């Protein structure tokens, strides 16, 4: 039965009952199946994302385009669809033909930036929910290209949008600085302790005073990842408060929040970058205590490295490093003393029996 999905197009997915039950979270078994299926069929990811966007658009209860604009846009778009894909729409089940013709037009309008030019975000694809209220004056910035797009906000903060991503901000900020994000973006925030900067996604709220960080939500897995480059941020779940305090992230740390499991996992980023950069590019150590290297790594990368100083007191090492990454240096330092480095909750733990042989 499920083999048919291998040949599905975006419109085929959008008209499939089981697929729609997953998108609108009506059945837990649909969520389990589709999350696994998309991971096993990465070649269909683009069609799946387009179908999700399509359904979100159709879920809208209102549209800011006038009826005349909608009609003209649909006619032009349907003509283009028919010209480039003869017979494509006719394969859609009859009950959905009219429905899909209008849906396909709406999808293409979004992809080419029409909706962005009209500030036509709606409640259906607004992850902030009540954060965007009718009558308020909002600006929408979309990236419909294949590369990144940089946007300078009212206060001088920068947002670098990933492809197929959007942000929405109030035309004038009063009090807190609120950004609603669909997709992924890197933020470089101007410091202002009196005006917190918040980024809202469907799953989490990220609040900072002044820092640089990346937020991204995967539309398929529904996982949100927050990664900090400089400063610190506070991350909390939007819909359900998690037990314990909110998660605080520091440079080179990230969290991954899974909406399905309602679990927030904290970790060291895959590629830590130097926070305290030095003009010195080669680091030479001759017979120095191994703890000294751990301490210097911690300062350079702002990643907490925990080890037993007494156990490693007799361990010395001679080595030099130049272009090695954080993880490579850590591995090379641990190897001679038969130590291991374990990452847990955004920190590094060194395990060793010491050097008293």
Short mmCIF file of N, CA, C and O in Angstrom, two decimals, residues 24 52-62 106 110 115 119-129 132 140 142 166 168 180-183 200-202:
data_model
loop_
_atom_site.label_atom_id
_atom_site.label_comp_id
_atom_site.label_asym_id
_atom_site.label_seq_id
_atom_site.Cartn_x
_atom_site.Cartn_y
_atom_site.Cartn_z
N UNK A 24 -1.65 17.85 9.92
CA UNK A 24 -2.50 18.54 10.86
C UNK A 24 -2.58 17.84 12.21
O UNK A 24 -3.46 18.14 13.03
N UNK A 52 3.52 20.20 2.36
CA UNK A 52 3.22 20.78 3.68
C UNK A 52 2.90 22.26 3.54
O UNK A 52 1.92 22.76 4.11
N UNK A 53 3.71 22.98 2.76
CA UNK A 53 3.45 24.40 2.54
C UNK A 53 2.08 24.60 1.89
O UNK A 53 1.31 25.49 2.26
N UNK A 54 1.78 23.76 0.94
CA UNK A 54 0.51 23.84 0.23
C UNK A 54 -0.66 23.69 1.19
O UNK A 54 -1.61 24.48 1.19
N UNK A 55 -0.61 22.70 2.06
CA UNK A 55 -1.70 22.45 3.00
C UNK A 55 -1.82 23.56 4.03
O UNK A 55 -2.93 23.92 4.44
N UNK A 56 -0.69 24.11 4.46
CA UNK A 56 -0.73 25.21 5.42
C UNK A 56 -1.40 26.44 4.81
O UNK A 56 -2.13 27.16 5.49
N UNK A 57 -1.12 26.67 3.53
CA UNK A 57 -1.75 27.81 2.86
C UNK A 57 -3.26 27.61 2.79
O UNK A 57 -4.05 28.51 3.07
N UNK A 58 -3.68 26.41 2.43
CA UNK A 58 -5.10 26.14 2.26
C UNK A 58 -5.85 26.17 3.59
O UNK A 58 -7.06 26.36 3.62
N UNK A 59 -5.14 25.98 4.67
CA UNK A 59 -5.78 25.99 5.98
C UNK A 59 -6.15 27.41 6.41
O UNK A 59 -6.93 27.61 7.33
N UNK A 60 -5.61 28.39 5.70
CA UNK A 60 -5.85 29.79 6.07
C UNK A 60 -7.34 30.13 6.05
O UNK A 60 -8.08 29.71 5.19
N UNK A 61 -7.74 30.95 7.00
CA UNK A 61 -9.12 31.40 7.07
C UNK A 61 -9.31 32.75 6.38
O UNK A 61 -10.42 33.22 6.18
N UNK A 62 -8.19 33.42 6.06
CA UNK A 62 -8.31 34.72 5.44
C UNK A 62 -7.13 34.95 4.54
O UNK A 62 -6.08 34.37 4.69
N UNK A 106 -1.83 29.07 -5.19
CA UNK A 106 -1.41 29.71 -3.94
C UNK A 106 0.02 29.35 -3.59
O UNK A 106 0.80 30.18 -3.15
N UNK A 110 3.41 31.93 -3.27
CA UNK A 110 4.30 32.05 -2.12
C UNK A 110 5.74 31.86 -2.54
O UNK A 110 6.64 32.61 -2.16
N UNK A 115 3.23 36.52 -2.08
CA UNK A 115 2.63 36.68 -0.76
C UNK A 115 3.49 37.54 0.13
O UNK A 115 3.00 38.31 0.94
N UNK A 119 2.71 41.08 2.41
CA UNK A 119 2.69 40.81 3.86
C UNK A 119 1.57 39.84 4.21
O UNK A 119 0.84 40.03 5.18
N UNK A 120 1.41 38.77 3.41
CA UNK A 120 0.23 37.94 3.56
C UNK A 120 0.45 36.70 4.40
O UNK A 120 -0.07 35.65 4.09
N UNK A 121 1.24 36.79 5.45
CA UNK A 121 1.25 35.70 6.41
C UNK A 121 -0.14 35.62 7.01
O UNK A 121 -0.82 36.62 7.20
N UNK A 122 -0.56 34.42 7.35
CA UNK A 122 -1.88 34.28 7.95
C UNK A 122 -1.79 33.42 9.19
O UNK A 122 -0.74 32.93 9.56
N UNK A 123 -2.91 33.23 9.84
CA UNK A 123 -2.91 32.49 11.10
C UNK A 123 -2.46 31.05 10.92
O UNK A 123 -1.89 30.45 11.82
N UNK A 124 -2.73 30.48 9.76
CA UNK A 124 -2.41 29.07 9.56
C UNK A 124 -0.92 28.81 9.56
O UNK A 124 -0.46 27.81 10.08
N UNK A 125 -0.12 29.72 8.95
CA UNK A 125 1.32 29.48 8.92
C UNK A 125 2.06 30.48 9.79
O UNK A 125 3.19 30.82 9.53
N UNK A 126 1.40 30.96 10.82
CA UNK A 126 2.01 31.86 11.80
C UNK A 126 2.36 31.07 13.05
O UNK A 126 1.48 30.74 13.83
N UNK A 127 3.64 30.73 13.26
CA UNK A 127 4.00 29.90 14.41
C UNK A 127 3.78 30.60 15.74
O UNK A 127 3.76 29.95 16.77
N UNK A 128 3.62 31.91 15.74
CA UNK A 128 3.45 32.62 17.00
C UNK A 128 2.01 32.61 17.49
O UNK A 128 1.72 33.02 18.60
N UNK A 129 1.09 32.15 16.65
CA UNK A 129 -0.30 32.11 17.07
C UNK A 129 -0.83 33.50 17.34
O UNK A 129 -0.91 34.33 16.46
N UNK A 132 0.59 37.45 16.38
CA UNK A 132 0.24 38.31 15.25
C UNK A 132 -1.26 38.50 15.25
O UNK A 132 -2.02 37.56 15.05
N UNK A 140 7.04 41.64 6.53
CA UNK A 140 7.45 40.28 6.25
C UNK A 140 8.66 40.29 5.33
O UNK A 140 8.69 41.01 4.34
N UNK A 142 11.02 37.58 3.22
CA UNK A 142 11.11 36.20 2.77
C UNK A 142 12.36 35.99 1.94
O UNK A 142 12.83 36.91 1.26
N UNK A 166 11.37 32.67 6.31
CA UNK A 166 10.74 33.98 6.43
C UNK A 166 10.77 34.44 7.87
O UNK A 166 10.75 33.63 8.80
N UNK A 168 8.87 37.67 10.37
CA UNK A 168 7.90 38.76 10.42
C UNK A 168 8.15 39.57 11.68
O UNK A 168 8.32 39.01 12.77
N UNK A 180 9.06 36.65 14.50
CA UNK A 180 8.39 35.37 14.26
C UNK A 180 9.08 34.71 13.07
O UNK A 180 9.21 35.31 12.00
N UNK A 181 9.55 33.48 13.27
CA UNK A 181 10.39 32.81 12.28
C UNK A 181 9.74 31.56 11.72
O UNK A 181 9.23 30.72 12.47
N UNK A 182 9.76 31.45 10.39
CA UNK A 182 9.43 30.22 9.70
C UNK A 182 10.69 29.75 8.98
O UNK A 182 11.24 30.49 8.16
N UNK A 183 11.17 28.55 9.28
CA UNK A 183 12.38 28.05 8.64
C UNK A 183 13.59 28.27 9.52
O UNK A 183 13.56 27.98 10.72
N UNK A 200 10.36 33.67 17.98
CA UNK A 200 9.32 32.66 18.19
C UNK A 200 9.25 31.74 16.99
O UNK A 200 9.19 32.19 15.84
N UNK A 201 9.28 30.43 17.25
CA UNK A 201 8.98 29.43 16.23
C UNK A 201 7.76 28.65 16.70
O UNK A 201 7.19 28.95 17.76
N UNK A 202 7.39 27.66 15.94
CA UNK A 202 6.23 26.86 16.32
C UNK A 202 6.44 26.17 17.66
O UNK A 202 5.50 25.97 18.43
#
